Coordinates of C-alpha atoms in Angstrom, one line a residue:
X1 CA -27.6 -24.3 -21.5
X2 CA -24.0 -23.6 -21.1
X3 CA -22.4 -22.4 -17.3
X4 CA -23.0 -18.8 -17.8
X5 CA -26.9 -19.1 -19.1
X6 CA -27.7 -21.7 -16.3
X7 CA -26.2 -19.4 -13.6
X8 CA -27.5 -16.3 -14.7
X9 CA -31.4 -17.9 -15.1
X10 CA -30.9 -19.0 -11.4
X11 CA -30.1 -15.7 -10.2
X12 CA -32.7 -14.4 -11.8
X13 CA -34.9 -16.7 -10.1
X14 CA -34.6 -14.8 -7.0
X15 CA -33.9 -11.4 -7.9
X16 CA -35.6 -8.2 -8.8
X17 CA -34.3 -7.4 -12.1
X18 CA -32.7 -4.4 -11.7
X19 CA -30.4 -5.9 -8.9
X20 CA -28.6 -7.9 -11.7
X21 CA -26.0 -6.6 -14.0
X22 CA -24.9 -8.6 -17.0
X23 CA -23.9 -5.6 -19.2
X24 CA -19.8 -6.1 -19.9
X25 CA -19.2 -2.6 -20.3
X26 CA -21.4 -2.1 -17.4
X27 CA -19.8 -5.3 -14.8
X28 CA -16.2 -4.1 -16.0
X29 CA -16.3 -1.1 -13.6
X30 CA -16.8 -3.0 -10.8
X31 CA -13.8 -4.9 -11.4
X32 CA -11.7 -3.6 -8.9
X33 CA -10.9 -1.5 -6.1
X34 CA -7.9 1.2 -5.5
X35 CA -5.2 -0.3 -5.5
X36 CA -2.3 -0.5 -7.8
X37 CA -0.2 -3.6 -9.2
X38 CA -3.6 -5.7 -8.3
X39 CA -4.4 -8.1 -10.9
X40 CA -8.6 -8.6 -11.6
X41 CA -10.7 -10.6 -13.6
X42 CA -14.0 -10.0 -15.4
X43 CA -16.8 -10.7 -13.6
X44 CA -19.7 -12.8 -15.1
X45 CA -22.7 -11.1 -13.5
X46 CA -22.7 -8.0 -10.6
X47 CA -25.6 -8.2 -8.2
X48 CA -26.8 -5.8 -6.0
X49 CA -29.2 -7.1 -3.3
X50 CA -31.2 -5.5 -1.2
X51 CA -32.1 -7.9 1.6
X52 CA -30.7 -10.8 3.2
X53 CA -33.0 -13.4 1.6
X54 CA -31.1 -11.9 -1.4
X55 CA -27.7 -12.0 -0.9
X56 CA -28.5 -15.8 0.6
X57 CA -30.5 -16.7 -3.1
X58 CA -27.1 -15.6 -4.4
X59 CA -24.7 -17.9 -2.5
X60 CA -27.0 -20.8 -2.3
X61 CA -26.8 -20.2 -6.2
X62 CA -23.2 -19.7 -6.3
X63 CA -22.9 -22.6 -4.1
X64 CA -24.4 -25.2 -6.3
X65 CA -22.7 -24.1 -9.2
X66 CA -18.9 -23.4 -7.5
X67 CA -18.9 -19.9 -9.0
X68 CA -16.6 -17.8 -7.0
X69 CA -18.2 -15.0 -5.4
X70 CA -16.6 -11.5 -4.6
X71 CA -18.3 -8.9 -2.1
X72 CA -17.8 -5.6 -2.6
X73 CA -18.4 -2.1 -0.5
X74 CA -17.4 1.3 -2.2
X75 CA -14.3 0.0 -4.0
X76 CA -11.9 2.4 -1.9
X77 CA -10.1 -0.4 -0.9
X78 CA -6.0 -0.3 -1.0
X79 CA -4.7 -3.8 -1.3
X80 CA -6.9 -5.1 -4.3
X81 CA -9.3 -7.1 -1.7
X82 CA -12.3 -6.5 -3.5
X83 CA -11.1 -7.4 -7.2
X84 CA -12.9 -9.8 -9.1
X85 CA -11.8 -12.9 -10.1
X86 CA -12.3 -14.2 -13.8
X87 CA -15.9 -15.6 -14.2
X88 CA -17.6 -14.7 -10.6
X89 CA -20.4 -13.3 -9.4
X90 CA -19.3 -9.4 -7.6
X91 CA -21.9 -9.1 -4.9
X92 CA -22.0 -5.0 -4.5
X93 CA -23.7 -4.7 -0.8
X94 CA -23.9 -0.5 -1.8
X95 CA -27.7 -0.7 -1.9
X96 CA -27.8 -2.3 1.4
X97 CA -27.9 1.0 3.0
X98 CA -29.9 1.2 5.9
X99 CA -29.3 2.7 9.6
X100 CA -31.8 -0.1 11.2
X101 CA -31.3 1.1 15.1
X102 CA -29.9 4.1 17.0
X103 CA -30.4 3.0 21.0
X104 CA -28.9 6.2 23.2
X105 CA -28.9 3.9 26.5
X106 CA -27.8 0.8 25.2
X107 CA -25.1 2.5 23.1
X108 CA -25.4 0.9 19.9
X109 CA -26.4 1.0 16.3
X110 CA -27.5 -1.5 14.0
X111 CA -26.7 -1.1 10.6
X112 CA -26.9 -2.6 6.9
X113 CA -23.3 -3.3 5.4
X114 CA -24.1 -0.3 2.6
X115 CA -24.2 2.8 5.1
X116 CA -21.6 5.2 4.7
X117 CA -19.2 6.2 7.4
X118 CA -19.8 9.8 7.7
X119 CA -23.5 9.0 7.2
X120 CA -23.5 6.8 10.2
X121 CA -21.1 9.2 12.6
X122 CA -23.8 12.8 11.5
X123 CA -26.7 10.2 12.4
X124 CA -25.6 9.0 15.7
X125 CA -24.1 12.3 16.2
X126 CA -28.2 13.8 16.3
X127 CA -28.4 11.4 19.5
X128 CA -25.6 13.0 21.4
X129 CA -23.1 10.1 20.4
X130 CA -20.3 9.2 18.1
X131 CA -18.8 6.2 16.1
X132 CA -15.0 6.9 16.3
X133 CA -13.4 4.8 13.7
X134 CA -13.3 7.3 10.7
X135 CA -10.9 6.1 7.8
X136 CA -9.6 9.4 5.8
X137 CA -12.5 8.0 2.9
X138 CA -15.0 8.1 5.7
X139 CA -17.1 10.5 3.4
X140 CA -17.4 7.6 0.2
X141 CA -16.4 3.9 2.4
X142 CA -18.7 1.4 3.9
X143 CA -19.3 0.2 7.0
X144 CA -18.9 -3.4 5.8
X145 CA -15.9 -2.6 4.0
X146 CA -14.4 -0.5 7.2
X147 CA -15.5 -4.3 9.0
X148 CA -14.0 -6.4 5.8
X149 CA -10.9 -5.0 6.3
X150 CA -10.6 -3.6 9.8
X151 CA -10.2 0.1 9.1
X152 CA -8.5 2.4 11.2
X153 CA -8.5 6.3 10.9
X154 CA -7.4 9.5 12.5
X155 CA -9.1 9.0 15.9
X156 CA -7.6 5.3 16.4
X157 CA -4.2 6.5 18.8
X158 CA -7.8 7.7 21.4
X159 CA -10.6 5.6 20.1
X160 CA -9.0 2.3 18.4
X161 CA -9.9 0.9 15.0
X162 CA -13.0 -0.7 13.4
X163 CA -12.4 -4.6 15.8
X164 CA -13.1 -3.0 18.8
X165 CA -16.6 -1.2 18.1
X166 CA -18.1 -4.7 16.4
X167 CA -20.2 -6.3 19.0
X168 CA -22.2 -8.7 16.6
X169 CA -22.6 -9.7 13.0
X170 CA -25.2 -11.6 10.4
X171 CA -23.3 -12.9 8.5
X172 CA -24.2 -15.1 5.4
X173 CA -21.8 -17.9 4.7
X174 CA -20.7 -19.8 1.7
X175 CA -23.6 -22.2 1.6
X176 CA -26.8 -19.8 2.2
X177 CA -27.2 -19.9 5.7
X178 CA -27.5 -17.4 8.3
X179 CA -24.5 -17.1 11.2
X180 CA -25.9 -14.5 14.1
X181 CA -22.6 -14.2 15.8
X182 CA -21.5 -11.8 18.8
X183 CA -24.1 -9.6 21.4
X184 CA -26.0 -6.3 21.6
X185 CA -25.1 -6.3 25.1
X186 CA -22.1 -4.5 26.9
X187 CA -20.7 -7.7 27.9
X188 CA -20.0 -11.4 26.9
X189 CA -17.2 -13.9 26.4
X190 CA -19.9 -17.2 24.9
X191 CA -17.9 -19.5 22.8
X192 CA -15.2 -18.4 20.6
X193 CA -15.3 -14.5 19.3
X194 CA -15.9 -15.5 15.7
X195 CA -17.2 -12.0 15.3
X196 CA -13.8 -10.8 15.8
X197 CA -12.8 -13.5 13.4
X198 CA -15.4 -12.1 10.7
X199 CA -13.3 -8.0 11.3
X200 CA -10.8 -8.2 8.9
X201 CA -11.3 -11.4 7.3
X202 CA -11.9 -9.5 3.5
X203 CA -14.6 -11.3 2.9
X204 CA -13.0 -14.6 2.7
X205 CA -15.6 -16.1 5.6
X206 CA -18.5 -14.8 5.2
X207 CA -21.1 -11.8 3.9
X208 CA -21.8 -9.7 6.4
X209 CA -25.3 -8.5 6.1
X210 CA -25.8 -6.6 9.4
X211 CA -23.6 -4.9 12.2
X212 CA -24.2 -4.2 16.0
X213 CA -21.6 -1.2 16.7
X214 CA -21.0 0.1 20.0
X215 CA -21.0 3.8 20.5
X216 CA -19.6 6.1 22.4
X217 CA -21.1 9.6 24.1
X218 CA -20.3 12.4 22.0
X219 CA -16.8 14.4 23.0
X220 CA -16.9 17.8 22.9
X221 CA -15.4 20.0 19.7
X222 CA -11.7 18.8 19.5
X223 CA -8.7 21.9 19.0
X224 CA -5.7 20.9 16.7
X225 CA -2.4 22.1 17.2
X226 CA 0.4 22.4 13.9
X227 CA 4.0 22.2 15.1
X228 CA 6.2 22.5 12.3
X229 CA 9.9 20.5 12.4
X230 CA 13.1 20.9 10.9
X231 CA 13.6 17.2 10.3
X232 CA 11.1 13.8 10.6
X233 CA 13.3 12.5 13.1
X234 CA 12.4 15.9 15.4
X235 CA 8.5 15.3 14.7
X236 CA 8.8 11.4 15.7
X237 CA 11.1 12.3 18.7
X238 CA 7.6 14.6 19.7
X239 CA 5.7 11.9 19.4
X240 CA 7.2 9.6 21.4
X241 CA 7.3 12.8 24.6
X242 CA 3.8 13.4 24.0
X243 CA 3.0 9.7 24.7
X244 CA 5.7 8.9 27.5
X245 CA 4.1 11.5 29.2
X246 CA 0.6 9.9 29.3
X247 CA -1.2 12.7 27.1
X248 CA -4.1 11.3 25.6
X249 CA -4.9 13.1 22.5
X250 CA -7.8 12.2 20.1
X251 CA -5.5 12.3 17.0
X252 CA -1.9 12.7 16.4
X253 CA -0.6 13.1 12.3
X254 CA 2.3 13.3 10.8
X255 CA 2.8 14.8 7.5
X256 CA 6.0 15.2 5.8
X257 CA 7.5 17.7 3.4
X258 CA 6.6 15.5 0.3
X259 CA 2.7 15.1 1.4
X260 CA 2.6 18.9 2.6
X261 CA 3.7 20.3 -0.9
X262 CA 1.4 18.2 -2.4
X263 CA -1.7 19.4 -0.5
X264 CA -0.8 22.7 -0.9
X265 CA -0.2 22.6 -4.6
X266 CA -4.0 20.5 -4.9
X267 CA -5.8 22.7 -2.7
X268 CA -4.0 26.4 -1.4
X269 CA -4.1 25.3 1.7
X270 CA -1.3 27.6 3.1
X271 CA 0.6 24.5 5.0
X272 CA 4.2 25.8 5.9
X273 CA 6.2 24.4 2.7
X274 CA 9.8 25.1 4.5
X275 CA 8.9 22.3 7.2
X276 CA 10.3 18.9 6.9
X277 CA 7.6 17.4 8.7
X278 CA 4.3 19.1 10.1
X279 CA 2.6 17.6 13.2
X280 CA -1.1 17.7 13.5
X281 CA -2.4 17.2 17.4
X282 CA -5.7 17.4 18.8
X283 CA -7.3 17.0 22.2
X284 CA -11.3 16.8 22.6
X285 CA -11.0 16.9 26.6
X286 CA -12.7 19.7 28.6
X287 CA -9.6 21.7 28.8
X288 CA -8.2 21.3 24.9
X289 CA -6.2 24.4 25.0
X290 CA -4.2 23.5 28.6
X291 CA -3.5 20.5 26.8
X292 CA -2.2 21.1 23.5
X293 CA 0.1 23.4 25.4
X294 CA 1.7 21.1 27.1
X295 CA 1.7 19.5 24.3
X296 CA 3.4 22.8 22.4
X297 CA 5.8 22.9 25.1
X298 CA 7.1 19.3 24.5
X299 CA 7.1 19.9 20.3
X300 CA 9.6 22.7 21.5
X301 CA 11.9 20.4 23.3
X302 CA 12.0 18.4 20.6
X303 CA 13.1 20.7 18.1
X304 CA 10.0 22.1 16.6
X305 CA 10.7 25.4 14.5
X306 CA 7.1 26.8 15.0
X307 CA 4.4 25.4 17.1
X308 CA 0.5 27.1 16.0
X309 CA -2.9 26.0 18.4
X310 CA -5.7 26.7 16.5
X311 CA -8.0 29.7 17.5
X312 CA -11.1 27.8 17.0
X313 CA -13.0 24.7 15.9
X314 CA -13.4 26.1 12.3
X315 CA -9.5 26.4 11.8
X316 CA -9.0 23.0 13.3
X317 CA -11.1 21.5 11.1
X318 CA -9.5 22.8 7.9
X319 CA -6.0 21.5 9.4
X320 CA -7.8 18.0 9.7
X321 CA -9.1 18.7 6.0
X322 CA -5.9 18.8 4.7
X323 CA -4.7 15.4 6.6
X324 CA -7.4 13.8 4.7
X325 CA -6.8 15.6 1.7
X326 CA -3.2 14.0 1.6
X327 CA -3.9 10.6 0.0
X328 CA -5.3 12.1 -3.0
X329 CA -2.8 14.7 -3.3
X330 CA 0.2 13.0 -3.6
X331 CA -1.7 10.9 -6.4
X332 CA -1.9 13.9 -8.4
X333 CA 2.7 14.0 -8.3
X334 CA 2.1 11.2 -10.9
X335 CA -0.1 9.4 -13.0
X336 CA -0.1 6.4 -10.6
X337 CA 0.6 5.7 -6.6
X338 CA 1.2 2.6 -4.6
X339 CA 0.0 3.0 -0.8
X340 CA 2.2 1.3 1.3
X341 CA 0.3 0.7 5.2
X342 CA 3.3 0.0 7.4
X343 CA 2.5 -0.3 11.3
X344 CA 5.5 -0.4 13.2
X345 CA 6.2 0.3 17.4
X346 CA 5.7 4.0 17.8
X347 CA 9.2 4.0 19.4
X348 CA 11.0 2.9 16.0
X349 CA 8.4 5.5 13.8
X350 CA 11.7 7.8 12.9
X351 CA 13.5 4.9 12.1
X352 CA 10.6 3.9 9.4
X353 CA 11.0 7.1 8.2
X354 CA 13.8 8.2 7.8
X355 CA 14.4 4.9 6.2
X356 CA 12.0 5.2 4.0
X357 CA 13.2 8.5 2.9
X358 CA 16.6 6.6 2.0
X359 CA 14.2 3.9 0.0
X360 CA 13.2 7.2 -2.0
X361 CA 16.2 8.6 -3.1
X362 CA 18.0 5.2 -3.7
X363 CA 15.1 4.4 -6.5
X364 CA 15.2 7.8 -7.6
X365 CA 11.3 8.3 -6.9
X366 CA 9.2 10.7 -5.1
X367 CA 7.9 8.9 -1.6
X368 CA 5.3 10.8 0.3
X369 CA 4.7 10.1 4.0
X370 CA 1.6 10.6 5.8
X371 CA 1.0 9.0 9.1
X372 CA -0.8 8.6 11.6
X373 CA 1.9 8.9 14.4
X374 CA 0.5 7.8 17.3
X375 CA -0.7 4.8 16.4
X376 CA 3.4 4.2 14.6
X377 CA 0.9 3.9 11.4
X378 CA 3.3 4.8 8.5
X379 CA 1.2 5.3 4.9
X380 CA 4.5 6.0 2.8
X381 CA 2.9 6.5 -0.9
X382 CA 4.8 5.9 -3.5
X383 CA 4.1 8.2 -7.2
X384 CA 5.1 6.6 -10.7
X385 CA 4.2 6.7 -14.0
X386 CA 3.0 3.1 -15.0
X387 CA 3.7 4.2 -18.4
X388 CA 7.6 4.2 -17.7
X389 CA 8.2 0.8 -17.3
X390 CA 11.7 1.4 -15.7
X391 CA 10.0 4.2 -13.2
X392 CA 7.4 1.0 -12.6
X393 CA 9.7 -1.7 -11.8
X394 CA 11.6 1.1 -9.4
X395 CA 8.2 1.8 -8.0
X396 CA 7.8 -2.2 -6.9
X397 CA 10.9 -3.1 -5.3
X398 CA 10.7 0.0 -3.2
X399 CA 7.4 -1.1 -2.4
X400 CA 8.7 -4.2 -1.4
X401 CA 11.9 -2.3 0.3
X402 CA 9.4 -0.5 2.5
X403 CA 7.8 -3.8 3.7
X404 CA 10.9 -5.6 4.7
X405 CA 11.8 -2.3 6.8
X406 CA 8.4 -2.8 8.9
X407 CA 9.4 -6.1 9.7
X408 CA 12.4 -5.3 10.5
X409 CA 11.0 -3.1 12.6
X410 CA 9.3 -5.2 14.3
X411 CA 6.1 -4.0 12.4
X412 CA 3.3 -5.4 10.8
X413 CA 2.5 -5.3 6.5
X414 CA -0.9 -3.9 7.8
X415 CA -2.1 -1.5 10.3
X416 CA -5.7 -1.0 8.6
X417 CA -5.9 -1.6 4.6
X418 CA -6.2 -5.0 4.4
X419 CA -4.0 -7.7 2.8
X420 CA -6.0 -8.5 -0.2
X421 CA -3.6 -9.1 -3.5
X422 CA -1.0 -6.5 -3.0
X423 CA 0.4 -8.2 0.2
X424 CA -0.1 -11.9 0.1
X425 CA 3.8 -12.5 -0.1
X426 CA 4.4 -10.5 2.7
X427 CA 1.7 -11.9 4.6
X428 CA 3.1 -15.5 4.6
X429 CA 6.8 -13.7 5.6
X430 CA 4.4 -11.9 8.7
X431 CA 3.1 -15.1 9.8
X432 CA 5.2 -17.8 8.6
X433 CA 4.6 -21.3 7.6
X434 CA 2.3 -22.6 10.8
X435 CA 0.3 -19.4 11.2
X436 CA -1.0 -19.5 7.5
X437 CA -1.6 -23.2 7.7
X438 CA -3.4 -22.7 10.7
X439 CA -5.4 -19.5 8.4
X440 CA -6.3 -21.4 5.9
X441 CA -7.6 -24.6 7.9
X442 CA -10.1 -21.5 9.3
X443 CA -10.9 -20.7 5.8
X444 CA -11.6 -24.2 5.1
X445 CA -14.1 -24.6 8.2
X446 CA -16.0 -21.6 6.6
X447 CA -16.0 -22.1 3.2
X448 CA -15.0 -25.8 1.9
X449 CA -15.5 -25.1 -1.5
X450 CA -13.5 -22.5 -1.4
X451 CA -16.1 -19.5 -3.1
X452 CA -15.5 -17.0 -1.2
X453 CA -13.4 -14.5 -2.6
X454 CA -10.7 -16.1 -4.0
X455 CA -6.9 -15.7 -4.0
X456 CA -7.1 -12.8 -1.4
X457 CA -5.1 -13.0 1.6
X458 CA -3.1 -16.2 0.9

């Protein structure tokens, strides 16, 4: 019995049948996630548990046999975290699906790794409380992806990211065995926070089989403000008055002329194409209105050409629609995109982009920017034809170009996609030599053998 017959027989030793996928044409499409310039492999065998006992028959298996295993969510992933490696086993936690507890007074809800973002915000939403953290796929991603790679979203410059609304995690580990980590209660500083440590980790550490999220109480309708500017540099300079002033607003966007042209050209959306950057503001306080205009007052100081409150709830939403409509927009400008996820001081956020406007026209490409402002979390998104292998290579080192301006910056490579394969050289430059010794001597605590998704990160 060669490697691939004796791994296959034991997986099917403890699985339903229809939870394992052997099928090439079938295991190829789970071979990687969004992300361009992201080498994968071919995965010998895709499994889809439905339990813990499961997903543990599958890494005690894996284990034994030193087959590399990869976890997956929905695959909207930016950074190529969930790619497969040649010759391992994808573990798909999609079918894992289930909302297990919604608890109004303690404020929490325990979850399977499979649910779906937006499914998990209209549930808890029944109960008179919200999850915040609501990535722009919140309608497709998982909440074990959003905890693999510590997803942000539109709310995060009110509500924060995906870290801070993880109180405890199952997690199964490299070997098989069960890790209970974290709380269910409000409180509680026991031991180290390797719960924390699990939020971002890509899978690299551990499966996470089931999450205790905190909630919050639901806020009421939020209003959404456009302010149209003559230049990016005007928006940002809006930003930073609407923060130095202590507002507090439940999501601040920036979209530039690139990204607004693109939206409108996908979806008639009726955004004001002679803007160079459109502002999107909401408050979900008591008194939204007073607020965004004070708000409307300061865009004005800064320069803003036109500055619109929506009438109602129903106008504000279609404003936020087209926010999350801008990813996929600016991938129809050309065949391919890359998705740079810059994170830089909110006070150097004009300086990021008005740099990387200068990025755009050195390399004679077209360079959307969406962002989400507040937060000085840049999504610059770079459109190529991978055809062209000229327009390609361009489409790399400005990649790259954008990178080294974060830093410079005094940014991170990372505000909320991930690492993965697309930013493992710039992670070392981020950390330097100590920190990703001291990263992988954690990885090597938590999985010796080295298993768990391999080649991501570092």
């Amino acid at each position: 019995m060669d490697h691939r017959d004796d791994l296959l027989a034991r997986l099917r030793a403890g699985l339903p049948a229809e939870a394992l996928l052997t099928d090439p044409d079938v295991t190829a499409s789970y071979a990687r996630d969004m992300a361009s310039f992201c080498d994968a492999g071919a995965p010998l065998a895709v499994v889809l548990p439905r339990t813990v006992e499961q997903v543990q028959h599958v890494m005690r298996t894996a284990h034994a046999l030193r087959v590399p295993v990869v976890p997956q969510g929905a695959r909207t992933g930016l950074s190529g975290a969930a790619n497969a490696s040649e010759g391992c086993v994808v573990l798909s936690l999609v079918k894992m699906d289930r909302i297990l507890e919604i608890s109004a007074v303690d404020r929490i809800a325990v979850v399977e790794p499979g649910v779906v973002n937006a499914t998990l915000s209209r549930a808890v939403g029944e109960h008179g409380l919200s999850y915040p953290p609501d990535p722009s796929s919140w309608e497709t991603c998982t909440i074990g992806g959003n905890i693999g790679t510590a997803s942000g979203g539109l709310c995060c410059v009110k509500y924060g990211v995906t870290a801070e609304y993880v109180l405890g995690l199952d997690v199964v580990l490299a070997d098989g065995r069960l890790l209970t980590t974290g709380r269910r209660t409000a409180k509680g500083v026991a031991g180290y926070d390797l719960t924390r440590l699990f939020v971002g980790s890509e899978g690299s550490l551990g499966i996470v089989v089931k999450a205790v999220l905190a909630l919050r109480p639901k806020p009421p309708r939020q209003l959404v403000l456009a302010a149209e500017f003559p230049s990016a540099a005007a928006a940002c300079d809006a930003v930073c008055r609407i923060m130095e002033r202590g507002h507090a607003p439940s999501l601040l966007e920036l979209m530039d002329r690139t990204t607004v042209r693109a939206v409108n050209a996908m979806a008639r959306m009726g955004l004001p194409e002679s803007t160079e950057a459109l502002l999107l503001c909401a408050f979900d306080t008591p008194d939204a209105p007073a607020d965004l205009a004070a708000v409307g007052a300061l865009c004005t100081e800064a320069g803003a050409t036109g500055v619109v409150p929506a009438d109602d709830t129903a106008e504000s939403e279609l404003l936020l629609q087209a926010r999350r409509m801008s990813l996929t927009a600016l991938e129809t400008v050309k065949p391919a995109t890359m998705i740079d996820d810059v994170c830089v001081p909110r006070s150097r956020l004009g300086a990021m982009i008005e740099g990387t406007a200068a990025i755009a026209e050195k390399y004679g490409l077209t360079i959307g920017v969406c962002a989400h402002a507040g937060d000085g979390n840049t999504h610059p998104v770079v459109c190529f034809d991978p055809a062209d292998p000229d327009e390609a290579r361009r489409a790399r080192e400005s990649f790259d170009e954008i990178m080294a301006l974060g830093l410079e910056l005094g940014g991170t490579i990372t505000g909320e996609h991930g690492v993965g394969v697309l930013k493992k050289e710039w992670l070392a430059r981020e950390l330097g030599p100590v920190g990703i010794e001291l990263q992988r001597g954690i990885k090597a605590a938590f999985d010796p053998l080295g298993i768990l998704n391999p080649g991501k990160l570092f």
